Every structure is written in C-alpha cells, then in structure tokens.
mmCIF file with all atom_site columns, C-alpha atoms in Angstrom:
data_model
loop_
_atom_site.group_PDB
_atom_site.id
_atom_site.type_symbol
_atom_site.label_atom_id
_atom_site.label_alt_id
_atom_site.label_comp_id
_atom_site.label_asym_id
_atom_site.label_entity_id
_atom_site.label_seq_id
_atom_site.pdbx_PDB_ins_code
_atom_site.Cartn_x
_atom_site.Cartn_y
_atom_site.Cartn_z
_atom_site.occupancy
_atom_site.B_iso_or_equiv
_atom_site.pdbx_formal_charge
_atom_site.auth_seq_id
_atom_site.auth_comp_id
_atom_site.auth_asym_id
_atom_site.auth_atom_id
_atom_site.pdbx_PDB_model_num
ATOM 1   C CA . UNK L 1 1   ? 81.299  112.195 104.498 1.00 0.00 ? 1   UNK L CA 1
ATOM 2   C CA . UNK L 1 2   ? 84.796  112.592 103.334 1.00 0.00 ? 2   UNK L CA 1
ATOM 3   C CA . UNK L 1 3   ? 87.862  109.855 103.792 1.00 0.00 ? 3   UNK L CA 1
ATOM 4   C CA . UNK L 1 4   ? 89.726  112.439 106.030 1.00 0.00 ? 4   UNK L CA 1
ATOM 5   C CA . UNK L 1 5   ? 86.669  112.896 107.890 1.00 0.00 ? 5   UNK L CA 1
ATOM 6   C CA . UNK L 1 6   ? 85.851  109.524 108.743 1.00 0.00 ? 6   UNK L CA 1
ATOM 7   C CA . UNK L 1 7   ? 89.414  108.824 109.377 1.00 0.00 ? 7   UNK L CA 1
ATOM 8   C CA . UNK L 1 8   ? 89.407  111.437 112.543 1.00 0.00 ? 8   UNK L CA 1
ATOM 9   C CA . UNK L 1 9   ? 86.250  109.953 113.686 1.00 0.00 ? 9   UNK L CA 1
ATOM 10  C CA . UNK L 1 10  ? 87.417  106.309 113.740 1.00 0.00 ? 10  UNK L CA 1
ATOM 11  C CA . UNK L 1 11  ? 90.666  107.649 115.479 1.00 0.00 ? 11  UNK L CA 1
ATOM 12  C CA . UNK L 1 12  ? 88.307  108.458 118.309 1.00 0.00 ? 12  UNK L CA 1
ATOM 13  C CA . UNK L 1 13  ? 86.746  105.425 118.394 1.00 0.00 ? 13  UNK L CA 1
ATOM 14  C CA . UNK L 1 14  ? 83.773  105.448 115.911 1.00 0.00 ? 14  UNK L CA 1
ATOM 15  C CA . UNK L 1 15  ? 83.192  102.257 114.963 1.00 0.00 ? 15  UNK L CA 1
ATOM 16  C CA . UNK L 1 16  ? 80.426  103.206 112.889 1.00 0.00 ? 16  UNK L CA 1
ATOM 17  C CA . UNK L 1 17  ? 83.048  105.441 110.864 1.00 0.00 ? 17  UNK L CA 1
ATOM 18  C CA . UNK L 1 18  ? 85.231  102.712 110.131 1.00 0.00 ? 18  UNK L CA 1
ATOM 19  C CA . UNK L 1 19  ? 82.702  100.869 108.655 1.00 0.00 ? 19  UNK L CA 1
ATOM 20  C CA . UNK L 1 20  ? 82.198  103.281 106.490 1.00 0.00 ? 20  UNK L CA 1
ATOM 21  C CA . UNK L 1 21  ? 85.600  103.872 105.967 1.00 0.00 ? 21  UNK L CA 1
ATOM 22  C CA . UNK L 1 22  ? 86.201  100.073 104.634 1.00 0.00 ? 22  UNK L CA 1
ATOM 23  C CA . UNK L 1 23  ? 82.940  99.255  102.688 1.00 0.00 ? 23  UNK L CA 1
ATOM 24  C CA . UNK L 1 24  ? 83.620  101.117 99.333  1.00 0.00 ? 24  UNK L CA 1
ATOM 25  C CA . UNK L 1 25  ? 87.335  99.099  99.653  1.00 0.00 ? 25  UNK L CA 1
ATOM 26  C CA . UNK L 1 26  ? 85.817  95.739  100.762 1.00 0.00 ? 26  UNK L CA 1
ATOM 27  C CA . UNK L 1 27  ? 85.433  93.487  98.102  1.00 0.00 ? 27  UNK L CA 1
ATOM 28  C CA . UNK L 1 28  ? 88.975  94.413  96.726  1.00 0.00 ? 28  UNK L CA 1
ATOM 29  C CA . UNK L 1 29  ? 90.420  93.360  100.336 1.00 0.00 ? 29  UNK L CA 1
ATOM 30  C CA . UNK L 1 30  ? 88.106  90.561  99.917  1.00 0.00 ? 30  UNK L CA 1
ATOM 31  C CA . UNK L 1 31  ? 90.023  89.143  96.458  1.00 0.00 ? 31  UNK L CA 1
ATOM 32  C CA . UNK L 1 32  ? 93.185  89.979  98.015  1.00 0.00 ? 32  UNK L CA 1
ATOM 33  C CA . UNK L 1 33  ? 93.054  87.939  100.520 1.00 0.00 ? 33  UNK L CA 1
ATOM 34  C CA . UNK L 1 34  ? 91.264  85.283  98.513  1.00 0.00 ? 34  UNK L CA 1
ATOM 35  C CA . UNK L 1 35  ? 93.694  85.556  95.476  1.00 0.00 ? 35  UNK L CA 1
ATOM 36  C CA . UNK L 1 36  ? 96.908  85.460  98.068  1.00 0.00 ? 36  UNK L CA 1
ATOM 37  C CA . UNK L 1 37  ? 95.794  82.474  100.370 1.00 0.00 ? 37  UNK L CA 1
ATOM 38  C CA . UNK L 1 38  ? 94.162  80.326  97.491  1.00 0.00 ? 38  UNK L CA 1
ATOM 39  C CA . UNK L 1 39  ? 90.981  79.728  99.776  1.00 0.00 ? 39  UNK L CA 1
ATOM 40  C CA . UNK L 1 40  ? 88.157  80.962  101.847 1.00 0.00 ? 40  UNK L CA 1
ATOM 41  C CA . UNK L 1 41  ? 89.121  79.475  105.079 1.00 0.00 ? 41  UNK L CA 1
ATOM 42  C CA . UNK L 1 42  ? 92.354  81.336  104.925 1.00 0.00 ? 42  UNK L CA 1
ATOM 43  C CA . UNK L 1 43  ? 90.976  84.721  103.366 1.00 0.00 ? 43  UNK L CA 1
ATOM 44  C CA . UNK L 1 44  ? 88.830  84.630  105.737 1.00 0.00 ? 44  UNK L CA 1
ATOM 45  C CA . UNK L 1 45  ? 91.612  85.308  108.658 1.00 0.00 ? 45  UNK L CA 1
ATOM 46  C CA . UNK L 1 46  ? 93.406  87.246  107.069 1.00 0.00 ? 46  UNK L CA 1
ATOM 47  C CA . UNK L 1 47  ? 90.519  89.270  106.394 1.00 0.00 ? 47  UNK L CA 1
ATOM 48  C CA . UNK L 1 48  ? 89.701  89.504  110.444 1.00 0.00 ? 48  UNK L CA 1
ATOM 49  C CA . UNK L 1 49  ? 93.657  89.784  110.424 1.00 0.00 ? 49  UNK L CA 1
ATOM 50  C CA . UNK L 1 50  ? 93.065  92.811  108.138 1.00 0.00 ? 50  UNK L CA 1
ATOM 51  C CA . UNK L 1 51  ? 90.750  94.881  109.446 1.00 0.00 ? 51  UNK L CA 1
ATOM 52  C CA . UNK L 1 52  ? 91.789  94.265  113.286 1.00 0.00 ? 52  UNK L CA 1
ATOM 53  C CA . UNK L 1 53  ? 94.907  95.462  111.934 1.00 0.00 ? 53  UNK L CA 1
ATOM 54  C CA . UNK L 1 54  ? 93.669  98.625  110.390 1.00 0.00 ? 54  UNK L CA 1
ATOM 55  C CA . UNK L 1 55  ? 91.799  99.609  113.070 1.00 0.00 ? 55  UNK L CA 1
ATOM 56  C CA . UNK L 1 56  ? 94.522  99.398  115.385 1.00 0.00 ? 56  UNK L CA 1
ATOM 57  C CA . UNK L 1 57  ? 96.815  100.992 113.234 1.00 0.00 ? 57  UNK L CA 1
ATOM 58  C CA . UNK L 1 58  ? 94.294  104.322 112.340 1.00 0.00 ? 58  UNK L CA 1
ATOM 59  C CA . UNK L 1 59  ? 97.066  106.336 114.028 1.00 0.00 ? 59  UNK L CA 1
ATOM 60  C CA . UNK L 1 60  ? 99.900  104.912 111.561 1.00 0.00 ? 60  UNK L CA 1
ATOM 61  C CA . UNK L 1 61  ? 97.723  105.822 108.132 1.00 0.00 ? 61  UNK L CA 1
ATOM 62  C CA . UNK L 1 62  ? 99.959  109.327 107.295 1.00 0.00 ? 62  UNK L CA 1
ATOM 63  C CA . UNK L 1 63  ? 97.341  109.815 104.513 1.00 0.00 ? 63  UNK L CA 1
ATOM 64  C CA . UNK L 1 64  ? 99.976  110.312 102.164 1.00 0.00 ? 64  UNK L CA 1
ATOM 65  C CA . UNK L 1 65  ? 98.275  107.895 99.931  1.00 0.00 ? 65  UNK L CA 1
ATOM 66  C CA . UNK L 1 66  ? 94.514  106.553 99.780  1.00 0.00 ? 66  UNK L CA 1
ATOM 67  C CA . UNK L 1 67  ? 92.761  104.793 102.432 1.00 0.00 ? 67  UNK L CA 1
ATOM 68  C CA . UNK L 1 68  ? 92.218  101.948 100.305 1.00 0.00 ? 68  UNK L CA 1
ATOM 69  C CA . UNK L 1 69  ? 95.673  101.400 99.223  1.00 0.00 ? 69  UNK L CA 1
ATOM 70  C CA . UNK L 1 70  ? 97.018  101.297 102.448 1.00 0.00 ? 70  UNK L CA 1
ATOM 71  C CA . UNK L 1 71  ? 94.124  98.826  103.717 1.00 0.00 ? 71  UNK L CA 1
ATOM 72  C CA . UNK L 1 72  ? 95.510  96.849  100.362 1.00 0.00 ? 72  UNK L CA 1
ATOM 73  C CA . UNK L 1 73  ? 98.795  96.339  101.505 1.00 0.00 ? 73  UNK L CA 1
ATOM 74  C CA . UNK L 1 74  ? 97.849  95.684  104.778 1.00 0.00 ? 74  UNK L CA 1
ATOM 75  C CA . UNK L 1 75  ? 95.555  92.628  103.219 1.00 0.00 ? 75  UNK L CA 1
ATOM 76  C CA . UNK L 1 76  ? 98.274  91.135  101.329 1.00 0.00 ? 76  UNK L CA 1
ATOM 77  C CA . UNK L 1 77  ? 100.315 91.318  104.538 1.00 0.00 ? 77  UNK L CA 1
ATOM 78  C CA . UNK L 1 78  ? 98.445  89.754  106.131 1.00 0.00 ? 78  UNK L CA 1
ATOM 79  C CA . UNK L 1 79  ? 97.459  86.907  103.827 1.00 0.00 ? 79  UNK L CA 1
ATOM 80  C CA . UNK L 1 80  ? 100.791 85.947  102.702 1.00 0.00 ? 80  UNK L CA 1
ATOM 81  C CA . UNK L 1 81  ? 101.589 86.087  106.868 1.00 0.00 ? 81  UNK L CA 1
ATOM 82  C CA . UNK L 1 82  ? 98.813  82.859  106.443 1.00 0.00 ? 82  UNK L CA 1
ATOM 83  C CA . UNK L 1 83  ? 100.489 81.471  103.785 1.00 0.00 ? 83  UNK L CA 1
ATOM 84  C CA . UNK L 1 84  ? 103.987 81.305  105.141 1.00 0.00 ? 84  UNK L CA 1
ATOM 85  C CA . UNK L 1 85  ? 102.656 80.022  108.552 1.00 0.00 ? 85  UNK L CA 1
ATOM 86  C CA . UNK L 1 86  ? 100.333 77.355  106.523 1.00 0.00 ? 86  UNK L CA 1
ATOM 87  C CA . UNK L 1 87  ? 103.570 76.239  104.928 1.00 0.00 ? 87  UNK L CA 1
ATOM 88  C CA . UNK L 1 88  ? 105.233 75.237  108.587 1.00 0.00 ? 88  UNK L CA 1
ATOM 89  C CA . UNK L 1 89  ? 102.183 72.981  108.758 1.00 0.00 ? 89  UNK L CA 1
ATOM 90  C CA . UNK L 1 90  ? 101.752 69.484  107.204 1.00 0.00 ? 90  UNK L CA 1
ATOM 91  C CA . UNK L 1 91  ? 99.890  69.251  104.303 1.00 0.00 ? 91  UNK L CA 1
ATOM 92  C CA . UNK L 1 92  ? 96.674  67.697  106.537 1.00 0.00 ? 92  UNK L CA 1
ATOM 93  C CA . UNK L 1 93  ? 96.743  70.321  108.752 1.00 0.00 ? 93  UNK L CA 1
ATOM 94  C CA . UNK L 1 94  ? 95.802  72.841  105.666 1.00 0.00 ? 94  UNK L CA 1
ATOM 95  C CA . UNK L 1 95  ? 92.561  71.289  104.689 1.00 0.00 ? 95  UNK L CA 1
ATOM 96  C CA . UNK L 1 96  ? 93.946  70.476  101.523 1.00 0.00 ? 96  UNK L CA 1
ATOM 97  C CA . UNK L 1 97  ? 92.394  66.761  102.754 1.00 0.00 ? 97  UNK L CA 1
ATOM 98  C CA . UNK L 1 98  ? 89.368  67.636  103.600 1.00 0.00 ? 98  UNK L CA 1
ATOM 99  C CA . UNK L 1 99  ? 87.994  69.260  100.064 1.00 0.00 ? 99  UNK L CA 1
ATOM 100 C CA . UNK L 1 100 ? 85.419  67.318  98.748  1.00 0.00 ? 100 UNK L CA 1
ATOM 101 C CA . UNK L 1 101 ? 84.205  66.536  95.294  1.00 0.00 ? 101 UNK L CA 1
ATOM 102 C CA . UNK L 1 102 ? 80.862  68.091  94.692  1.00 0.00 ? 102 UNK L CA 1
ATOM 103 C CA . UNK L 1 103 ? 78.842  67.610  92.033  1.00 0.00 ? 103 UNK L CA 1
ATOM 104 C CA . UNK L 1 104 ? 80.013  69.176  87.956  1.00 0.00 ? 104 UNK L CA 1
ATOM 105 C CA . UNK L 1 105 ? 80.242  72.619  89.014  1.00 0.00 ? 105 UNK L CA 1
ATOM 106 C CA . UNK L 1 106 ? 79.916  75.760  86.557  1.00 0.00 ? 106 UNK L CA 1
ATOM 107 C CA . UNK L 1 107 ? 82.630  76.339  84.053  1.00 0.00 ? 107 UNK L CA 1
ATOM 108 C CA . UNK L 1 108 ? 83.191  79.958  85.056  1.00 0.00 ? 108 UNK L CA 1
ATOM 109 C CA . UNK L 1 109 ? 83.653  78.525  88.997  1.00 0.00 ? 109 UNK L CA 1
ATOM 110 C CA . UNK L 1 110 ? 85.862  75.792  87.144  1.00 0.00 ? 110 UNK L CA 1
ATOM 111 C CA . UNK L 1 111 ? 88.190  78.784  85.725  1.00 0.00 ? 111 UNK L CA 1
ATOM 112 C CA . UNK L 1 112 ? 88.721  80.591  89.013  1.00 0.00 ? 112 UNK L CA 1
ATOM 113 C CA . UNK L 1 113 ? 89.542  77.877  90.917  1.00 0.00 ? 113 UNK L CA 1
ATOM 114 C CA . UNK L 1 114 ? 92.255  76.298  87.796  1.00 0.00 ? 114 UNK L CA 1
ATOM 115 C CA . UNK L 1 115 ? 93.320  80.462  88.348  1.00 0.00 ? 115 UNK L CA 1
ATOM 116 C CA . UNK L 1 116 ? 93.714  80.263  91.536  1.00 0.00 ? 116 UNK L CA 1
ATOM 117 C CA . UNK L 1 117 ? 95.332  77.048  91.753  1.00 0.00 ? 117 UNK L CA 1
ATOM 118 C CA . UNK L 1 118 ? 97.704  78.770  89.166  1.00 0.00 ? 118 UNK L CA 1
ATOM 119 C CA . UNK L 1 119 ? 98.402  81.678  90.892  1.00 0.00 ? 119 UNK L CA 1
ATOM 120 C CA . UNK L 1 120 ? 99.915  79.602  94.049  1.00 0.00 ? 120 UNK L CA 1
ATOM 121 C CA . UNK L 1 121 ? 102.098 77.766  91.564  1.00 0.00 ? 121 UNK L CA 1
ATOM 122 C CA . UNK L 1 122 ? 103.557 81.318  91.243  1.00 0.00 ? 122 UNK L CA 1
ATOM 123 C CA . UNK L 1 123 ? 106.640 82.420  92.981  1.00 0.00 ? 123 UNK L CA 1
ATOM 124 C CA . UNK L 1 124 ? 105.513 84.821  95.991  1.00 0.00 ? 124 UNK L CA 1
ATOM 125 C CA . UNK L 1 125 ? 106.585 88.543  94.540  1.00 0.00 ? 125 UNK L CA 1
ATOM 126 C CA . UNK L 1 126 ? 104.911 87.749  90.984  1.00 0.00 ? 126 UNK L CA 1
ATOM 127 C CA . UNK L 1 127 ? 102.072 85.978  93.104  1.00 0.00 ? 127 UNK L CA 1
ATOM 128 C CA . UNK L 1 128 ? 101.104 89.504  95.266  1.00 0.00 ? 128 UNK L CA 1
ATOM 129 C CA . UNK L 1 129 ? 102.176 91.674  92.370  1.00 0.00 ? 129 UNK L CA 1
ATOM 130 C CA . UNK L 1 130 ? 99.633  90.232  89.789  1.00 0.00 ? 130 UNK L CA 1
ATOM 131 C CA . UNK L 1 131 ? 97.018  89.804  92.911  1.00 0.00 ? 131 UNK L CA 1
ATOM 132 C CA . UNK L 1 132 ? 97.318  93.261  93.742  1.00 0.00 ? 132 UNK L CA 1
ATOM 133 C CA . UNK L 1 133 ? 97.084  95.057  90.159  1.00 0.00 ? 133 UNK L CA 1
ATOM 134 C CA . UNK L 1 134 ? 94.376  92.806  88.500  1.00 0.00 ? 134 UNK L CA 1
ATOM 135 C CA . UNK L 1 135 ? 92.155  91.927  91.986  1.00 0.00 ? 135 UNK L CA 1
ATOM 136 C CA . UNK L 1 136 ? 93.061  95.574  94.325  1.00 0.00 ? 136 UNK L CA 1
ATOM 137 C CA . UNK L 1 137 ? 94.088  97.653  90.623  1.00 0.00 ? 137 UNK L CA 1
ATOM 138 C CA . UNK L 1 138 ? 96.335  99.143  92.901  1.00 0.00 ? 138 UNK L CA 1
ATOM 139 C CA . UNK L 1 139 ? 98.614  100.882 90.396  1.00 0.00 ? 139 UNK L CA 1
ATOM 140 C CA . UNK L 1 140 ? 102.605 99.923  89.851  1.00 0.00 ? 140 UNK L CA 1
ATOM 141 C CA . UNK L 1 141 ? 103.501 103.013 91.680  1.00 0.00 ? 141 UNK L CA 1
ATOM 142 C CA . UNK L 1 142 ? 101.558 101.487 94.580  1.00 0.00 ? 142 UNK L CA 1
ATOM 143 C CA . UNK L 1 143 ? 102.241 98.100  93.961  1.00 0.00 ? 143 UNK L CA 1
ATOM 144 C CA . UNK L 1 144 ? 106.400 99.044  93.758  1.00 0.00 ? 144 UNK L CA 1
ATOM 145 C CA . UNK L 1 145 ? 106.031 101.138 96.881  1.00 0.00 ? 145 UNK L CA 1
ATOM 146 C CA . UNK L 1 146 ? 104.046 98.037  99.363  1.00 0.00 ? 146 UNK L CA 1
ATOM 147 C CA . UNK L 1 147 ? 106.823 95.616  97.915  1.00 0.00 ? 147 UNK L CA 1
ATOM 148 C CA . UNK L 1 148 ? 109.235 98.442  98.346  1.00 0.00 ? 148 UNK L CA 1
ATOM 149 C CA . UNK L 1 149 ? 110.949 98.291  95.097  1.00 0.00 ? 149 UNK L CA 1
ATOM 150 C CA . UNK L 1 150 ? 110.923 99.945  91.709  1.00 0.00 ? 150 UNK L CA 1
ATOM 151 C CA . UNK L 1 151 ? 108.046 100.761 89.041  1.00 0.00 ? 151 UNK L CA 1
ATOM 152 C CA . UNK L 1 152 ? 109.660 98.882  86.727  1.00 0.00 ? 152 UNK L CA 1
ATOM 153 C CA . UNK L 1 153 ? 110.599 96.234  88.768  1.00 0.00 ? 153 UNK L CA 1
ATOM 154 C CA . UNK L 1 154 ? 107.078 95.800  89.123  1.00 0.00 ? 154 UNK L CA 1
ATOM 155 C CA . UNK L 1 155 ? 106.198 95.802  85.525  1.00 0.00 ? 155 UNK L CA 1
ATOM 156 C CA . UNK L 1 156 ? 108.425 93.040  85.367  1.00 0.00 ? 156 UNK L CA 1
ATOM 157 C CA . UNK L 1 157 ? 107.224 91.359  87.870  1.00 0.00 ? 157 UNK L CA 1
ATOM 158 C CA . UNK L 1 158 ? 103.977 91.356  86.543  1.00 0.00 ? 158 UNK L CA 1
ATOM 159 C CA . UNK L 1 159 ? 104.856 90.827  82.997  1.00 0.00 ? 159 UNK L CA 1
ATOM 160 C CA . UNK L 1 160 ? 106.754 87.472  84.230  1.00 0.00 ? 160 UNK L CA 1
ATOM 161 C CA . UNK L 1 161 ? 103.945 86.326  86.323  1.00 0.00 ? 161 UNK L CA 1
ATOM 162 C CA . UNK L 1 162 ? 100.904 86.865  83.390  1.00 0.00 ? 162 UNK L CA 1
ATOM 163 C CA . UNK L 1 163 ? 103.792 84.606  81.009  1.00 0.00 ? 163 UNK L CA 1
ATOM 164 C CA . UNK L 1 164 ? 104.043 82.062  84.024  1.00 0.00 ? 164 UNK L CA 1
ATOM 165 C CA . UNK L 1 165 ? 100.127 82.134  84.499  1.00 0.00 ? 165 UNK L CA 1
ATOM 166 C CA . UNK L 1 166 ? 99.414  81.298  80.750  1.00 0.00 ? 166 UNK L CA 1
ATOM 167 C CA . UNK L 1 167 ? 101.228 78.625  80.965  1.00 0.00 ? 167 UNK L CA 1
ATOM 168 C CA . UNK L 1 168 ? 100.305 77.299  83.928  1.00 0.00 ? 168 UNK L CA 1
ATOM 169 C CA . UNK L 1 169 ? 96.344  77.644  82.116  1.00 0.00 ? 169 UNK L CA 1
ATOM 170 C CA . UNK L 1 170 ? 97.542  75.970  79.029  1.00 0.00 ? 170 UNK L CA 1
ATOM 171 C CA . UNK L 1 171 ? 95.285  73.332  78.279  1.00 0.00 ? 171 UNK L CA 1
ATOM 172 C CA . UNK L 1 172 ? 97.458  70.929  77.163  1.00 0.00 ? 172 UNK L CA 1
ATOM 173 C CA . UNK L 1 173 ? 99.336  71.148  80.775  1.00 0.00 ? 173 UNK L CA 1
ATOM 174 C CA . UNK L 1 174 ? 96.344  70.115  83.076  1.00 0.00 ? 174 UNK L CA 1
ATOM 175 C CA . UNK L 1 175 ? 95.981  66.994  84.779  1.00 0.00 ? 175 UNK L CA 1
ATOM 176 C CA . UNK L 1 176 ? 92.998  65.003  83.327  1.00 0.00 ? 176 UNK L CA 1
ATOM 177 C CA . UNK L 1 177 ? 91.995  63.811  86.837  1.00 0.00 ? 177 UNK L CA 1
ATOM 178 C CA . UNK L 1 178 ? 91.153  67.395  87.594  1.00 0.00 ? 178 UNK L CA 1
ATOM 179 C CA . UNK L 1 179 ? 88.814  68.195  84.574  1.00 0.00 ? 179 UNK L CA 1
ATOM 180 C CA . UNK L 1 180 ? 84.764  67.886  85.314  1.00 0.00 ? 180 UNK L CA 1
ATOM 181 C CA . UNK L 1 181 ? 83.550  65.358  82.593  1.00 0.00 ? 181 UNK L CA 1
#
C-alpha cells in the first residue's frame, strides 16, 4: 500500500495503517531519539512522545515532504523537549546515579557509548544537526528546513560538530577512569 494511502486510512482512525505507516521509519526515529537524549530511558519517552504525537497530528502532515522526514523532526522535537526538561532536574533525578558498572563490555558497545557521551558534550544545533544526517540521513535541505535555517548553515553546522566530535574522541583526551582494562 502506498504512503498517501495509508496516510488517509490512519486519518480515519486505522490504527493498523499507522503501523504500517511508521515501521519502514522506525529504527531511524529509534537513533534519533537515542542519539538526542544520550539514553534509553529517555529515548524511550520521547519515542511514546513521538508517535502519540504523530498520530495526533495525521491532519497537520501537508505531505509536502516524506512521511518519514516529518516523523524525524517530530522525534528530535521531542527528544531535545526531554533534554531541556532533564536539565531543570538535579543531576540524581536523571539517573545519571543510578548506572552501574557491569562487567568489560564489547569494544564496539564501548565506542557508542564514548559517541554518545560525545555527542551531549556538543552544543544543541550541531548536536540535532549531526544526529539527524548521520542517524535519520535526513538530507541538509531537510535538516535546514526542521531547524528552520539555511542549507549552508547546516553544512556548517555539521562540519563544526564532526571537528568538535573528533576531538572530543581523541584518545589522548579521555579520562582513564572511564576506559575498560
């Protein structure tokens, strides 16, 4: 069944439809959300956020662009809504305190996590800009419009955050405390 298709049908209340609708977009929204809040607990509200959103908001989609892009930008809405309201909270309150040290974990779930504690070191427009091009691979155009400025702006943006990320994964910069012997 087409996009437009299922679109009309979850405007009349197919939930069945809108399932469809999301899955070939899902793990996308999933790394949005992910890559935005910096963890699960947090992705995984702004996920509900997400998709309560979109379905409530079928009659807003002007299909001007793709489904998916527009159930993007409603992702990283709605994570970053998490992050500014986690930052009103003391740090206890975010679980920060609760993580616990497992045992030597594998080095490829080593890198994403040094990522993604890089990528909330980053301020919050190169942040969402990086998050949506390499997680959603929304492109600039779409990335410029949900942050409602300029392609190149955007390329910028981007550029500046990839710089900042390097050196935030430089080696030489991380704490020893937080390497896995």
């Amino acid at each position: 069944m087409k996009e437009a298709e299922l679109i009309e049908r979850c405007r009349a209340g197919d939930q069945a439809a809108f399932a469809a609708l999301i899955a070939p977009s899902r793990t996308r929204v999933w790394a949005v959300c992910v890559q935005v809040t910096g963890n699960r607990h947090d992705a995984e509200d702004a996920l509900q956020d997400t998709l309560i959103a979109a379905w409530q908001n079928l009659d807003k989609f002007r299909g001007t662009a793709q489904f998916s892009s527009w159930l993007y930008r409603i992702a990283s809405n709605a994570a970053l809504a998490i992050v500014r309201k986690r930052r009103e909270l003391p740090v206890d309150e975010t679980g920060l305190a609760e993580r616990a040290a497992g045992p030597a974990l594998a080095d490829g779930v080593v890198d994403a996590d040094a990522v993604r504690r890089a990528l909330a070191q980053l301020p919050e427009q190169f942040r969402v800009a990086v998050v949506l091009r390499e997680y959603a691979q929304l492109t600039y155009a779409e990335i410029a419009e949900h942050q409602d400025v300029g392609v190149a702006t955007i390329k910028s943006r981007i550029s500046r955050g990839r710089i900042q990320l390097v050196g935030l994964l430089d080696p030489s910069r991380l704490d020893p405390a937080d390497l896995v012997p």
